[in-house]
């Protein structure tokens, strides 16, 4: 079975999606691993960074996105098929990476979640956090790693992602506001674990958008390292992802690259070396 890692933070804009995409690309291309990225965010950022938008819309109409899993419960049909919904060979590197696959999200998830709250009492089943895992069961054994890009909340879709995860990884910008929410993430995951009897381990914190000139960033980084055990997030990864212009640009699917090195700026820019060593660190702990 694959190692399943949720990338989670209750804050938006901390680099969750950028990290999910980069880890997926580095682990598949440099380590030859078969990787599935599951986009559980209704904002669909990972989806549009990794696949062609027309192809995505075509699949959305046919119910073959993440939304299909939850819609099937309400509609009492079995339309969603993991084999059909999972897009193979995604990314804007070399026309797609054979070993990197994506379960796309859907923009219609936002409306679905809103409407759903009204109908929910008829569909207890949809709140089962095991739904996502059950629907993907038949395809999961063929992957080495599954990365789940979460929205900035702990709604029922995120809970489904966490339920099937072995680990959760928390990207954090090392400023005071961003580090403030960490204990809350941990306590809520602990609650979910108790309630559902599942095992999810904290994999650690990845510091992102780090500014070496910032004294706040430097002091928060030391504090985060010192408090890992006490707060319960296990560790801060040695590799820190610096703030850089590349990371902001790489999320554009229309911009195609021949090689991983070209996309992440090796050897002149930092992100390549940082993501490479982060991917190695992650593999050492899972
Ligand atoms: N290391 C980085 N340096 C500079 N900008 C970054 C970095 N990582 C991400 N970004 C940018 O920050 C914004 C939020 O990143 P994103 O990965 O979408 O965060 P989240 O998924 O947590 O909301 C995006 O515009 C992204 O391009
Ligand atoms: Mg995101």
Coordinates of C-alpha atoms and ligand atoms in Angstrom, one line a residue:
X1 CA 0.0 0.0 0.0
X2 CA 1.2 3.6 -0.6
X3 CA 2.3 6.0 2.1
X4 CA -0.4 8.6 2.2
X5 CA 0.5 12.2 3.2
X6 CA -2.0 15.0 3.8
X7 CA -0.6 18.5 3.3
X8 CA -2.6 20.7 5.6
X9 CA -2.9 24.1 7.3
X10 CA -6.0 26.0 8.4
X11 CA -4.5 29.0 6.7
X12 CA -4.5 29.7 3.0
X13 CA -1.5 31.0 1.1
X14 CA 1.1 29.2 3.1
X15 CA 2.4 27.1 0.1
X16 CA 0.4 23.9 0.5
X17 CA -0.4 23.5 -3.1
X18 CA 3.0 24.5 -4.4
X19 CA 4.5 22.0 -2.0
X20 CA 2.2 19.2 -3.1
X21 CA 2.9 19.8 -6.8
X22 CA 6.7 20.1 -6.3
X23 CA 6.9 17.0 -4.1
X24 CA 4.9 15.0 -6.6
X25 CA 7.1 16.1 -9.5
X26 CA 10.4 15.5 -7.6
X27 CA 9.4 12.1 -6.1
X28 CA 8.2 10.8 -9.4
X29 CA 11.0 12.2 -11.6
X30 CA 14.0 11.8 -9.3
X31 CA 13.0 8.8 -7.4
X32 CA 11.0 6.8 -9.9
X33 CA 8.1 6.6 -7.5
X34 CA 4.5 6.2 -8.7
X35 CA 2.7 9.2 -7.1
X36 CA -1.0 10.2 -6.9
X37 CA -1.9 13.7 -6.0
X38 CA -5.5 14.1 -4.7
X39 CA -6.7 17.7 -5.0
X40 CA -9.4 18.1 -2.2
X41 CA -9.5 21.9 -2.4
X42 CA -12.6 23.4 -4.1
X43 CA -10.2 26.2 -5.2
X44 CA -8.7 23.6 -7.6
X45 CA -5.2 25.2 -7.7
X46 CA -3.3 21.9 -7.9
X47 CA -5.7 20.7 -10.6
X48 CA -5.2 23.7 -12.9
X49 CA -1.4 23.6 -12.3
X50 CA -1.2 20.0 -13.4
X51 CA -3.7 19.4 -16.2
X52 CA -5.3 20.9 -19.2
X53 CA -8.4 22.9 -18.3
X54 CA -10.5 21.6 -21.2
X55 CA -9.8 18.0 -20.4
X56 CA -10.7 18.7 -16.8
X57 CA -14.0 20.3 -17.7
X58 CA -14.9 17.3 -19.9
X59 CA -14.3 15.0 -17.0
X60 CA -16.2 17.2 -14.6
X61 CA -19.3 17.0 -16.8
X62 CA -19.1 13.2 -16.6
X63 CA -18.9 13.2 -12.8
X64 CA -15.2 12.0 -13.0
X65 CA -13.6 14.3 -10.4
X66 CA -13.4 14.2 -6.6
X67 CA -16.9 15.7 -6.5
X68 CA -18.2 12.5 -8.1
X69 CA -17.5 10.5 -5.0
X70 CA -19.7 12.7 -2.8
X71 CA -22.3 13.4 -5.4
X72 CA -22.9 9.6 -6.0
X73 CA -24.0 9.3 -2.3
X74 CA -26.6 12.1 -2.7
X75 CA -27.8 11.0 -6.1
X76 CA -27.7 7.3 -5.2
X77 CA -25.9 6.5 -8.5
X78 CA -22.5 4.9 -8.9
X79 CA -21.1 7.2 -11.6
X80 CA -17.6 7.8 -10.2
X81 CA -14.9 5.4 -11.3
X82 CA -11.4 5.8 -10.0
X83 CA -9.9 4.3 -13.1
X84 CA -11.7 6.9 -15.3
X85 CA -11.4 9.9 -12.9
X86 CA -7.7 9.7 -12.2
X87 CA -5.7 11.5 -14.8
X88 CA -2.4 9.8 -15.7
X89 CA 0.8 11.6 -16.8
X90 CA 0.1 15.0 -15.4
X91 CA 2.3 18.1 -15.0
X92 CA 3.6 20.8 -17.4
X93 CA 7.1 19.1 -17.6
X94 CA 7.9 17.2 -20.8
X95 CA 4.2 17.1 -21.8
X96 CA 3.4 15.1 -18.6
X97 CA 5.2 12.8 -16.1
X98 CA 4.2 9.2 -16.7
X99 CA 4.4 8.2 -13.0
X100 CA 2.5 11.3 -11.7
X101 CA -1.3 10.9 -11.5
X102 CA -4.0 13.3 -10.3
X103 CA -7.5 13.0 -8.9
X104 CA -8.8 16.4 -9.9
X105 CA -11.0 18.6 -7.8
X106 CA -14.1 20.4 -9.1
X107 CA -15.2 24.0 -8.9
X108 CA -18.7 22.7 -8.3
X109 CA -17.6 21.4 -4.9
X110 CA -18.2 24.9 -3.5
X111 CA -21.9 24.9 -4.5
X112 CA -22.2 21.2 -3.6
X113 CA -21.0 21.9 -0.1
X114 CA -23.3 24.8 0.4
X115 CA -26.4 23.0 -0.9
X116 CA -25.4 19.9 0.8
X117 CA -25.7 21.3 4.3
X118 CA -29.4 21.6 3.7
X119 CA -29.8 18.0 2.5
X120 CA -27.3 16.5 4.9
X121 CA -29.7 15.0 7.4
X122 CA -30.9 12.6 4.7
X123 CA -27.4 11.4 3.8
X124 CA -25.5 10.5 7.0
X125 CA -23.3 8.4 4.8
X126 CA -21.7 11.4 3.2
X127 CA -20.2 12.4 6.5
X128 CA -18.4 9.1 6.8
X129 CA -14.8 10.1 6.7
X130 CA -13.9 6.7 5.1
X131 CA -15.7 7.5 1.8
X132 CA -12.7 8.7 -0.2
X133 CA -10.6 5.7 0.9
X134 CA -13.3 3.3 0.1
X135 CA -13.9 4.7 -3.4
X136 CA -10.2 4.7 -4.3
X137 CA -9.5 1.3 -2.7
X138 CA -9.1 -0.6 -6.0
X139 CA -6.4 1.8 -7.4
X140 CA -4.4 2.6 -4.2
X141 CA -2.2 -0.4 -4.2
X142 CA -0.6 0.6 -7.5
X143 CA 0.9 3.8 -5.9
X144 CA 4.0 4.3 -3.8
X145 CA 3.0 7.7 -2.5
X146 CA -0.3 9.6 -2.3
X147 CA -0.2 13.4 -1.6
X148 CA -3.4 15.1 -0.6
X149 CA -3.6 18.8 -1.2
X150 CA -6.1 20.1 1.4
X151 CA -8.2 23.2 1.5
X152 CA -7.6 25.6 4.5
X153 CA -10.3 24.0 6.6
X154 CA -11.2 20.8 8.4
X155 CA -14.5 20.2 6.6
X156 CA -15.8 16.8 5.6
X157 CA -13.7 16.6 2.5
X158 CA -10.5 17.3 4.4
X159 CA -11.5 14.8 7.1
X160 CA -11.9 12.2 4.3
X161 CA -8.3 13.0 3.2
X162 CA -6.9 12.8 6.7
X163 CA -8.8 9.6 7.4
X164 CA -6.9 7.8 4.6
X165 CA -3.6 9.4 5.5
X166 CA -0.7 7.8 7.3
X167 CA 0.9 11.2 7.9
X168 CA 0.2 14.9 7.8
X169 CA 2.7 17.6 6.8
X170 CA 2.2 21.2 7.8
X171 CA 3.7 24.0 5.6
X172 CA 4.2 27.1 7.7
X173 CA 5.4 30.7 6.9
X174 CA 7.6 31.5 9.9
X175 CA 5.8 34.6 11.1
X176 CA 3.9 35.1 14.3
X177 CA 0.4 34.9 12.9
X178 CA 1.1 31.8 10.9
X179 CA 2.7 29.8 13.7
X180 CA -0.1 30.7 16.0
X181 CA -2.6 28.2 14.5
X182 CA -0.4 25.1 14.7
X183 CA -1.6 23.7 18.0
X184 CA -5.2 23.9 16.8
X185 CA -4.3 21.8 13.7
X186 CA -2.8 19.2 15.9
X187 CA -5.5 19.0 18.4
X188 CA -8.2 18.7 15.7
X189 CA -6.4 15.9 14.0
X190 CA -6.0 14.2 17.4
X191 CA -9.8 14.5 17.9
X192 CA -10.5 13.0 14.5
X193 CA -8.1 10.1 15.3
X194 CA -9.9 9.4 18.6
X195 CA -13.3 9.6 17.0
X196 CA -12.5 7.3 14.1
X197 CA -9.9 5.1 15.5
X198 CA -7.5 5.7 12.6
X199 CA -3.8 6.3 12.9
X200 CA -2.3 9.5 11.5
X201 CA 1.2 10.6 12.5
X202 CA 2.5 14.2 12.3
X203 CA 5.3 14.1 9.7
X204 CA 6.5 17.6 10.6
X205 CA 6.5 21.2 9.6
X206 CA 8.0 22.5 6.3
X207 CA 8.9 26.1 6.6
X208 CA 7.9 27.9 3.4
X209 CA 8.4 31.4 2.0
X210 CA 11.4 31.8 4.3
X211 CA 13.2 35.2 4.1
X212 CA 16.7 34.9 5.4
X213 CA 16.9 38.7 5.8
X214 CA 13.9 38.7 8.2
X215 CA 14.8 38.6 11.9
X216 CA 11.2 37.5 12.6
X217 CA 11.5 34.6 10.2
X218 CA 14.8 33.6 11.8
X219 CA 13.6 33.7 15.3
X220 CA 10.3 31.9 14.5
X221 CA 12.2 29.2 12.8
X222 CA 14.3 28.6 15.9
X223 CA 11.2 28.6 18.1
X224 CA 9.5 26.1 15.8
X225 CA 12.5 23.8 15.9
X226 CA 12.7 24.1 19.7
X227 CA 9.0 23.4 20.3
X228 CA 8.5 20.4 18.0
X229 CA 8.2 17.8 20.7
X230 CA 6.3 20.0 23.2
X231 CA 3.7 21.1 20.6
X232 CA 3.6 17.6 19.0
X233 CA 4.4 18.1 15.3
X234 CA 7.4 15.8 15.5
X235 CA 10.0 17.9 13.7
X236 CA 10.8 20.9 11.5
X237 CA 12.4 19.7 8.3
X238 CA 16.0 20.6 7.9
X239 CA 15.3 21.9 4.4
X240 CA 13.6 25.2 4.4
X241 CA 11.8 26.5 1.3
X242 CA 12.9 30.1 0.6
X243 CA 10.7 32.8 -0.7
X244 CA 11.4 33.0 -4.4
X245 CA 9.9 34.2 -7.7
X246 CA 10.1 30.7 -9.3
X247 CA 7.6 29.1 -6.9
X248 CA 5.1 31.7 -7.8
X249 CA 5.6 31.2 -11.6
X250 CA 5.7 27.3 -11.7
X251 CA 1.9 26.9 -11.1
X252 CA 1.0 28.0 -14.6
X253 CA 0.1 24.9 -16.7
X254 CA 0.3 26.9 -19.9
X255 CA 3.9 27.4 -19.4
X256 CA 5.6 24.2 -20.4
X257 CA 9.1 23.0 -19.4
X258 CA 11.3 20.4 -20.9
X259 CA 12.9 19.3 -17.6
X260 CA 12.5 19.5 -13.9
X261 CA 15.7 21.5 -13.7
X262 CA 14.2 24.0 -16.1
X263 CA 11.0 24.4 -14.1
X264 CA 12.7 24.9 -10.8
X265 CA 15.7 26.9 -11.9
X266 CA 18.7 24.6 -11.3
X267 CA 21.5 25.5 -10.8
X268 CA 21.1 29.2 -10.6
X269 CA 18.0 29.4 -8.4
X270 CA 17.2 27.9 -5.0
X271 CA 13.9 26.1 -5.4
X272 CA 15.4 23.2 -7.3
X273 CA 18.0 22.3 -4.6
X274 CA 15.5 22.9 -1.8
X275 CA 12.7 20.8 -3.2
X276 CA 15.2 18.0 -4.1
X277 CA 16.6 17.8 -0.6
X278 CA 13.1 18.1 1.0
X279 CA 11.9 15.2 -1.1
X280 CA 14.8 13.1 0.1
X281 CA 14.1 14.1 3.7
X282 CA 10.4 13.1 3.4
X283 CA 11.4 9.7 2.0
X284 CA 13.7 9.2 5.0
X285 CA 10.7 9.5 7.4
X286 CA 7.9 7.7 5.7
Ligands
LIG1 N1 8.4 29.6 -1.7 C1 7.6 30.5 -2.3 N2 8.1 31.8 -2.6 C2 7.3 32.7 -3.1 N3 6.0 32.5 -3.3 C3 5.5 31.3 -3.1 C4 6.2 30.2 -2.5 N4 5.4 29.1 -2.4 C5 4.2 29.5 -2.8 N5 4.2 30.8 -3.3 C6 3.1 31.6 -3.8 O1 2.2 31.9 -2.7 C7 0.9 31.8 -3.1 C8 0.2 30.7 -2.2 O2 0.8 29.5 -2.4 P1 -0.1 28.1 -2.5 O3 0.8 27.0 -2.7 O4 -1.2 28.3 -3.4 O5 -0.6 28.2 -1.0 P2 -1.9 27.4 -0.3 O6 -2.1 26.2 -1.1 O7 -1.4 27.1 1.1 O8 -3.0 28.4 -0.3 C9 0.9 31.4 -4.6 O9 0.8 32.5 -5.3 C10 2.2 30.7 -4.7 O10 2.7 30.9 -6.1
LIG2 MG1 -3.8 25.5 -2.0

